[in-house]
Short mmCIF file of C-alpha atoms in Angstrom, two decimals:
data_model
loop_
_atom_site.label_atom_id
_atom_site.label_comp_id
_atom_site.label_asym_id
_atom_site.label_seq_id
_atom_site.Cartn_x
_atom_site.Cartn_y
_atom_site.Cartn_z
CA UNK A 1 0.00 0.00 0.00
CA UNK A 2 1.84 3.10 -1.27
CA UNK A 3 2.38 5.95 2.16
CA UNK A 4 0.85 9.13 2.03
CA UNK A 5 3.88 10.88 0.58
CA UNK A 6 3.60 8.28 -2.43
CA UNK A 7 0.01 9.57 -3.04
CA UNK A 8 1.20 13.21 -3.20
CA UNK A 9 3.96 12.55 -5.47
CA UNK A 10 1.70 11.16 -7.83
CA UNK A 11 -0.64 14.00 -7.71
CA UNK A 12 2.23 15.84 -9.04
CA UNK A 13 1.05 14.04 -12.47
CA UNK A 14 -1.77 16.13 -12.39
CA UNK A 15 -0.17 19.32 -11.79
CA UNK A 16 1.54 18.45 -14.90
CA UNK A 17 -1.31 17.64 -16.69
CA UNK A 18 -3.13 20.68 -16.13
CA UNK A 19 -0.06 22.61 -17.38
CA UNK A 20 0.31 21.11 -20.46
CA UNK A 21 -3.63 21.53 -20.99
CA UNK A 22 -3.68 25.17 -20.47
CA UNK A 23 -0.75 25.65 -23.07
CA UNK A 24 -2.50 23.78 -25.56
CA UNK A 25 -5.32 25.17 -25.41
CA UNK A 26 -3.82 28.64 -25.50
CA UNK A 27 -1.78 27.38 -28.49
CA UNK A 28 2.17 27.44 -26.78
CA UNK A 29 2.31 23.74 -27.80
CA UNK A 30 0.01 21.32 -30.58
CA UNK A 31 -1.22 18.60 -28.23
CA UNK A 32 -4.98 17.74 -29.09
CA UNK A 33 -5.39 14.87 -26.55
CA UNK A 34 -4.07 16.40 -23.04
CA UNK A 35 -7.67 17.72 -22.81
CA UNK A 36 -8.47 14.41 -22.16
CA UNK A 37 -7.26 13.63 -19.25
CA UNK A 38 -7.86 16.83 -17.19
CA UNK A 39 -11.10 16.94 -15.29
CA UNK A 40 -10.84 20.87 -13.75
CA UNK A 41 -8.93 22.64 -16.84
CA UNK A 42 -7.26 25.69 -15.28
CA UNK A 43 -5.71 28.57 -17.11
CA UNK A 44 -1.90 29.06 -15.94
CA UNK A 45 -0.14 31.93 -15.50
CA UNK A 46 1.81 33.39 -18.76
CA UNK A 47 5.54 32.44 -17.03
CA UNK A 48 4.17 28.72 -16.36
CA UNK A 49 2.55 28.64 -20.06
CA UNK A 50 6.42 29.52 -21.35
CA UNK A 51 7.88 27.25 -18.99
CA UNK A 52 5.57 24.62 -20.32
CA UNK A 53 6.48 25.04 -24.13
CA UNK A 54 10.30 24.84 -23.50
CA UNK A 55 9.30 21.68 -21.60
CA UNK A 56 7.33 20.16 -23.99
CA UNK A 57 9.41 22.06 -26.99
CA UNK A 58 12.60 20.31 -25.70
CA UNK A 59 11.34 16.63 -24.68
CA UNK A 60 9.48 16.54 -28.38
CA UNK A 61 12.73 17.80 -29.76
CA UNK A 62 14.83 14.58 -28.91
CA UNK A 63 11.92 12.35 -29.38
CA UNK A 64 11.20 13.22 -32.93
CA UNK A 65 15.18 13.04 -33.72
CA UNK A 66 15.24 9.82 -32.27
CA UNK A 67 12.53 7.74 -34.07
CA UNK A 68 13.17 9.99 -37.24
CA UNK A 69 17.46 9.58 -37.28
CA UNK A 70 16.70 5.69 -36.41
CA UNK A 71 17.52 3.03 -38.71
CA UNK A 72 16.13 0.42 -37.44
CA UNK A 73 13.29 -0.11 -34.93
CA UNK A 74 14.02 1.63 -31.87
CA UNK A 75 12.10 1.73 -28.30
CA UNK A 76 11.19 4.66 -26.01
CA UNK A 77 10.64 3.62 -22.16
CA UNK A 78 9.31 6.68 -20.24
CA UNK A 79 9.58 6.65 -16.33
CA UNK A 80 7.00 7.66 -14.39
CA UNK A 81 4.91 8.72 -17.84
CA UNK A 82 1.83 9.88 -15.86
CA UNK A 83 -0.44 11.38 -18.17
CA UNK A 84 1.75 11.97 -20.74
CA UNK A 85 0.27 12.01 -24.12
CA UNK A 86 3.48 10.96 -26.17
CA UNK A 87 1.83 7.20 -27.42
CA UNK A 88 -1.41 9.52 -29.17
CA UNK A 89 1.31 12.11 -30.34
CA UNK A 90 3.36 9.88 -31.94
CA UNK A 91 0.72 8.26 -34.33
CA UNK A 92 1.37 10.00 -37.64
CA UNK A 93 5.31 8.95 -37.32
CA UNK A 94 6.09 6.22 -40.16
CA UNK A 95 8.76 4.60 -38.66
CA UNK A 96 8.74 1.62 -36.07
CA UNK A 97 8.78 2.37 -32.36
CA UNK A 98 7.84 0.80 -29.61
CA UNK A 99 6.91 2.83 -25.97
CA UNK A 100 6.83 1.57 -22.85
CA UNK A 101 5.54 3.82 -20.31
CA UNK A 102 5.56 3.07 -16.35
CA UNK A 103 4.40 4.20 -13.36
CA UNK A 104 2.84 3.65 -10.29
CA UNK A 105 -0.86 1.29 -10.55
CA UNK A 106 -2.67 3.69 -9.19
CA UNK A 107 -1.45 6.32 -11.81
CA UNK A 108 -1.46 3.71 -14.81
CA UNK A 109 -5.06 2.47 -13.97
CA UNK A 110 -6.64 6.19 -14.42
CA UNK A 111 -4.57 6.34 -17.91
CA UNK A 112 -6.50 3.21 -18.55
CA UNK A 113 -9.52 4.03 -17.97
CA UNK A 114 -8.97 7.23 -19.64
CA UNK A 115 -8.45 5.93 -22.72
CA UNK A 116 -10.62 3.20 -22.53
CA UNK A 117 -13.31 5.50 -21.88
CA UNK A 118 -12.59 8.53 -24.48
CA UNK A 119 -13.25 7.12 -28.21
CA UNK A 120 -11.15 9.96 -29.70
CA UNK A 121 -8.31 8.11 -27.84
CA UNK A 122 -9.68 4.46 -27.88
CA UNK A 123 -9.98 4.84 -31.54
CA UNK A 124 -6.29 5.16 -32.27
CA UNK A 125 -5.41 2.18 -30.12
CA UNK A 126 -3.81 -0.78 -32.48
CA UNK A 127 -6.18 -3.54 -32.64
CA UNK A 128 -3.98 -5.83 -30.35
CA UNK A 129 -4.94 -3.92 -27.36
CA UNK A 130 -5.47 -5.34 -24.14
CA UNK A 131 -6.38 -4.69 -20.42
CA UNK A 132 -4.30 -6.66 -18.10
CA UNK A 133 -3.50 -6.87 -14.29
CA UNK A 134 -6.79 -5.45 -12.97
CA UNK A 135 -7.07 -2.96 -14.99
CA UNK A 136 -4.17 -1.57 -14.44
CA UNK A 137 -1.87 -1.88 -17.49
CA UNK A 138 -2.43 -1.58 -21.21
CA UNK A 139 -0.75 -4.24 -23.55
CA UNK A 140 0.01 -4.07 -27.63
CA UNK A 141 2.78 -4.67 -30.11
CA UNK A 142 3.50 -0.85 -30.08
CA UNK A 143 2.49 0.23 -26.90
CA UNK A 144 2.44 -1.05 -23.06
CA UNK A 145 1.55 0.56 -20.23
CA UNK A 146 3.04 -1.04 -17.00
CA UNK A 147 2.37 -0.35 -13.34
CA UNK A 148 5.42 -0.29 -10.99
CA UNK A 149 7.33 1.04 -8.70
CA UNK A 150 10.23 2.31 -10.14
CA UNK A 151 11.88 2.36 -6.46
CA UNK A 152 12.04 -1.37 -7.06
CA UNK A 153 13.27 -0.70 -10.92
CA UNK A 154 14.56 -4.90 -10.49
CA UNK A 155 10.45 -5.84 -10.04
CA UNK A 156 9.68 -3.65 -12.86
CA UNK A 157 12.76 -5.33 -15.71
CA UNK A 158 10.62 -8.38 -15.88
CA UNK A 159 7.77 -6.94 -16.86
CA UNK A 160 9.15 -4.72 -19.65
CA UNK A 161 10.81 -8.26 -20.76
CA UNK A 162 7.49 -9.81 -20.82
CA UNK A 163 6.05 -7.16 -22.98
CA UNK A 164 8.96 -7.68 -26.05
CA UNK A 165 11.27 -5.21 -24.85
CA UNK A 166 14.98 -5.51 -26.41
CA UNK A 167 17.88 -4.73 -24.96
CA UNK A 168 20.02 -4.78 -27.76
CA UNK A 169 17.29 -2.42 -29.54
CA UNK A 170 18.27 1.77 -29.98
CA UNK A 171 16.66 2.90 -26.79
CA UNK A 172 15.88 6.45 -25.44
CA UNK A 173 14.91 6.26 -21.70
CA UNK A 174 12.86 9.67 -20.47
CA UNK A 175 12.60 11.24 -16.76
CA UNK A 176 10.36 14.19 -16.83
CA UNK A 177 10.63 15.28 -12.78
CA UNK A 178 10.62 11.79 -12.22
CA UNK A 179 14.19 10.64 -11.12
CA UNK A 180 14.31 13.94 -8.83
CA UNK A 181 11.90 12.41 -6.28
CA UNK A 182 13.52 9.16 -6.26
CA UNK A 183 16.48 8.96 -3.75
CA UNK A 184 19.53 9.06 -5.43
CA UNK A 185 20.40 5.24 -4.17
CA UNK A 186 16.66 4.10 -6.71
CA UNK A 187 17.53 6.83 -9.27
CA UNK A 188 21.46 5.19 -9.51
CA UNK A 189 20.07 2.14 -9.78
CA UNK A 190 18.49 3.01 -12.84
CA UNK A 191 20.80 4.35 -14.30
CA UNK A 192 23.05 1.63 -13.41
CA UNK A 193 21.00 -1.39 -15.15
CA UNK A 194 20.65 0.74 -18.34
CA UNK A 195 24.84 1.14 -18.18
CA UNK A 196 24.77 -2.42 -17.51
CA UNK A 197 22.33 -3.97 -19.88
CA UNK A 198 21.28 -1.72 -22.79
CA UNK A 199 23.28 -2.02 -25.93
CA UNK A 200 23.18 1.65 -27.43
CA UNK A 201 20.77 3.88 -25.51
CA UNK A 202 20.07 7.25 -24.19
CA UNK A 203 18.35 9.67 -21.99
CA UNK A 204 16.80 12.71 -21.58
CA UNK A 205 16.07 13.70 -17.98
CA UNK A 206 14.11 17.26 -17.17
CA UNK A 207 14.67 17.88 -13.28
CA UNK A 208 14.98 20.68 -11.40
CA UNK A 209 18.89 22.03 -10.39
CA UNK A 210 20.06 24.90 -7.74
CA UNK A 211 19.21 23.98 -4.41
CA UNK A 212 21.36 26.45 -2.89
CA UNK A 213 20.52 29.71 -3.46
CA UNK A 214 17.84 32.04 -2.69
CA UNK A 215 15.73 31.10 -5.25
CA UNK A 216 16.01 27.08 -4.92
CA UNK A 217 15.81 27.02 -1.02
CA UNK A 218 12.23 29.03 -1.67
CA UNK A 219 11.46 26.35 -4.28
CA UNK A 220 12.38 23.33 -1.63
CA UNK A 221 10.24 25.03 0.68
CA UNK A 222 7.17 25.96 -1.37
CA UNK A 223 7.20 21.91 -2.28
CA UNK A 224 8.01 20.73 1.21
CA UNK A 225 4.11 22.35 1.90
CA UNK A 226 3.15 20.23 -0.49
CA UNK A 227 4.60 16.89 1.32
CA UNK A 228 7.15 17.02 -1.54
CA UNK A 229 10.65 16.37 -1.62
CA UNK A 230 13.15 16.36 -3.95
CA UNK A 231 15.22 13.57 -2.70
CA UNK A 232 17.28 13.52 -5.47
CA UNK A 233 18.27 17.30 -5.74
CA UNK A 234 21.34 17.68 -3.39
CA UNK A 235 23.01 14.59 -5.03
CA UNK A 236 23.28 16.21 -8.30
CA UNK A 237 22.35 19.62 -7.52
CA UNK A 238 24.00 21.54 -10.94
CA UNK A 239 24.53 21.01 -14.49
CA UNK A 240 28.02 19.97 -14.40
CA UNK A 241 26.99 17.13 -11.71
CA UNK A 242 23.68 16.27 -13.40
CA UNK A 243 25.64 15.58 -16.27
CA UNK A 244 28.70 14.21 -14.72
CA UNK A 245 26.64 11.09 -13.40
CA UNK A 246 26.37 9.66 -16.77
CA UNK A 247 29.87 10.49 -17.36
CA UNK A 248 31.07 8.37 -14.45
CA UNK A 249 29.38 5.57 -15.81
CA UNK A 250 31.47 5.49 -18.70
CA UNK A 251 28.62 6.85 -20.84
CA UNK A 252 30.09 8.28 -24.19
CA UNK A 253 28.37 11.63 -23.96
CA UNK A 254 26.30 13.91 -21.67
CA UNK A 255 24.62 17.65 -21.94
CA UNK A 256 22.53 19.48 -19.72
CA UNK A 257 21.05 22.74 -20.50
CA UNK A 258 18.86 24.79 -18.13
CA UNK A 259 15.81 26.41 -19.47
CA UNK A 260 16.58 29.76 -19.54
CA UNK A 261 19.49 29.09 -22.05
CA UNK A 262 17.25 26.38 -24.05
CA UNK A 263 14.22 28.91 -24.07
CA UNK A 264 16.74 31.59 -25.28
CA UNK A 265 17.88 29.61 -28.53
CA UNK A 266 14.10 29.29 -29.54
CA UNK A 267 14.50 30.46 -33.16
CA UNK A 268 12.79 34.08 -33.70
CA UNK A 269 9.86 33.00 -35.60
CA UNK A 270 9.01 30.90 -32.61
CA UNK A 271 9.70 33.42 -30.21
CA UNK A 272 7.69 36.05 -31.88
CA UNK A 273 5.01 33.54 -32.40
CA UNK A 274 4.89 32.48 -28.77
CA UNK A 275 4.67 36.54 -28.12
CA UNK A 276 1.57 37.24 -29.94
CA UNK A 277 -0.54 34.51 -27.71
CA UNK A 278 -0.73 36.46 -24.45
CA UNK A 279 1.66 39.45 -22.43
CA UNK A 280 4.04 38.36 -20.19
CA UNK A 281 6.19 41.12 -18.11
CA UNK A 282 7.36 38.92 -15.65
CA UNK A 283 10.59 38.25 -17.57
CA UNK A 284 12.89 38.87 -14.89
CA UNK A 285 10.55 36.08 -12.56
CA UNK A 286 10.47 34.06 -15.76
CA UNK A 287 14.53 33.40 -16.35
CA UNK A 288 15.05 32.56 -12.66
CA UNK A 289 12.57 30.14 -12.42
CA UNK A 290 13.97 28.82 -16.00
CA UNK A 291 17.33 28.67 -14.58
CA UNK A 292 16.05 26.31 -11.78
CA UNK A 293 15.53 24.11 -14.47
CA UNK A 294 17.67 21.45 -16.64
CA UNK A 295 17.18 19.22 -19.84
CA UNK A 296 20.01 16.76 -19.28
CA UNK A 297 20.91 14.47 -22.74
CA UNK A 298 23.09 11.66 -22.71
CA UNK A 299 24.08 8.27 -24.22
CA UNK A 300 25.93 5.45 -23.27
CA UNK A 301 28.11 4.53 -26.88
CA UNK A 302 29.09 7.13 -30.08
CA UNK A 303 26.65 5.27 -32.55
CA UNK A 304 23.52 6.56 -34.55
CA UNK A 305 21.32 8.39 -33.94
CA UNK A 306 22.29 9.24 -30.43
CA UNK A 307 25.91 11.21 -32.04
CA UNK A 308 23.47 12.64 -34.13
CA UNK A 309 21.50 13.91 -31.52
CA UNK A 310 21.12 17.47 -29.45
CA UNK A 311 18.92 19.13 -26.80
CA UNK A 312 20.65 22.67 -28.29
CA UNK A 313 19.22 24.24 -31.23
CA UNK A 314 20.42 22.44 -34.11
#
């Protein structure tokens, strides 16, 4: 039975949720199916609405230049997916992919139901689909959904297995504010098994850096409130060391940019695009909250597409 402080670290899925639904339907970012699964739409404030288009701007970014720079079939497994919408997103991309998203039942059985529920999403389902473990998980040739704790990431390897997963498949592993609320001992230990088992792969983690000043204690407080904590955040609490933790794995390559200096190299069009949709003044508010934020890209060997690959403007 998952504690207390499990059930407000999943509610952080929502949060998320109703971020990415208020940019969309402002128009920051194209995602027609986030609508979907939020019940009390809310309309954020401009700076979060920005924040929320690098976010989604930056994780899309290395997605797409995966499955479209990838020769061969390649997989996706996204930790802690929530209610991402990346399976729906993906469906007018030619090439073969497989994703593998996990998370906590409780979490993964809502998703299900979702879907199962909404025939705008039920409709693009492959025809393989099915419901397994109570509800609780979603199964295809192209698309699992898998409760588990990724705390005990050596319970949750078997299940991926049973599901078709390849470890000698291109792989791109995602962490959206996932990893960060793991303590660093679980979070390692990921990291660890994909060093230790995955043929070529990669990752792109989006965590939150800076504990130390002004600005990041206020943050550790505002989510301590909450019943949150960022159990991972004095481990690897800057870019260098966010980075650096690949690195010391023997990993081939690592980058991490913070979101100030990603939203920054937005190319103009974008920018002045992203400008006409509502004011924001709060620019000064805006970059330090950015800055208290990091994209982190790495891979583990110098073959295609990773090499090919960058969270920088390209």
């Amino acid at each position: 039975m998952n504690s207390s402080s499990d059930v407000i670290v999943q509610g952080t899925s929502n949060d998320a949720a109703v971020s990415r639904e208020s940019a969309a339907r402002l128009g920051y970012i194209d995602d027609p199916f986030i609508r979907y699964f939020v019940k009390r739409p809310q309309r954020r404030a401009p700076l979060i609405n920005r924040g929320t288009h690098s976010r989604f701007d930056g994780m899309q970014r290395i997605i797409r230049q995966f499955i479209n720079r990838s020769s061969s079939p390649c997989q996706i497994v996204s930790l802690g997916a929530g209610m991402d919408t990346l399976y729906f997103l993906l469906q007018q991309q030619q090439q073969l992919w497989r994703l593998f998203e996990i998370d906590f039942a409780e979490i993964t059985a809502k998703k299900a139901a979702t879907v199962y529920k909404t025939p705008a999403l039920r409709s693009l389902l492959p025809q393989d689909m099915v419901v397994a473990n109570g509800g609780t998980e979603l199964h295809s040739h192209e698309y699992s959904l898998i409760s588990g704790d990724l705390r005990e990431f050596a319970n949750v390897v078997p299940k991926l297995m049973a599901r078709g997963f390849d470890c000698s498949q291109p792989t791109l592993f995602l962490s959206e504010c996932v990893l960060i609320y793991l303590d660093p001992k679980h979070s390692d230990q990921i990291i660890s098994w994909i060093t230790e088992n995955m043929k070529h792969a990669g990752i792109l983690t989006y965590e939150q850096i800076l504990p130390h000043d002004r600005f990041g204690q206020m943050m550790i407080e505002n989510l301590r409130t909450r019943g949150l904590e960022l159990r991972g955040l004095h481990a690897y609490p800057t870019l260098q060391s966010t980075s650096q933790r690949f690195l010391d794995r023997g990993w081939h390559s690592a980058v991490a940019v913070d979101l100030a200096t990603f939203h920054e190299s937005l190319p103009e069009n974008e920018q002045s695009r992203l400008a006409k949709i509502e004011f924001m003044d709060e620019w000064e508010e805006f970059r330090l909250l950015a800055q208290h934020y990091a994209f982190t890209f790495a891979y583990t060997a110098d073959v295609a597409p990773f090499n090919s690959m960058s969270i920088k403007q390209i």
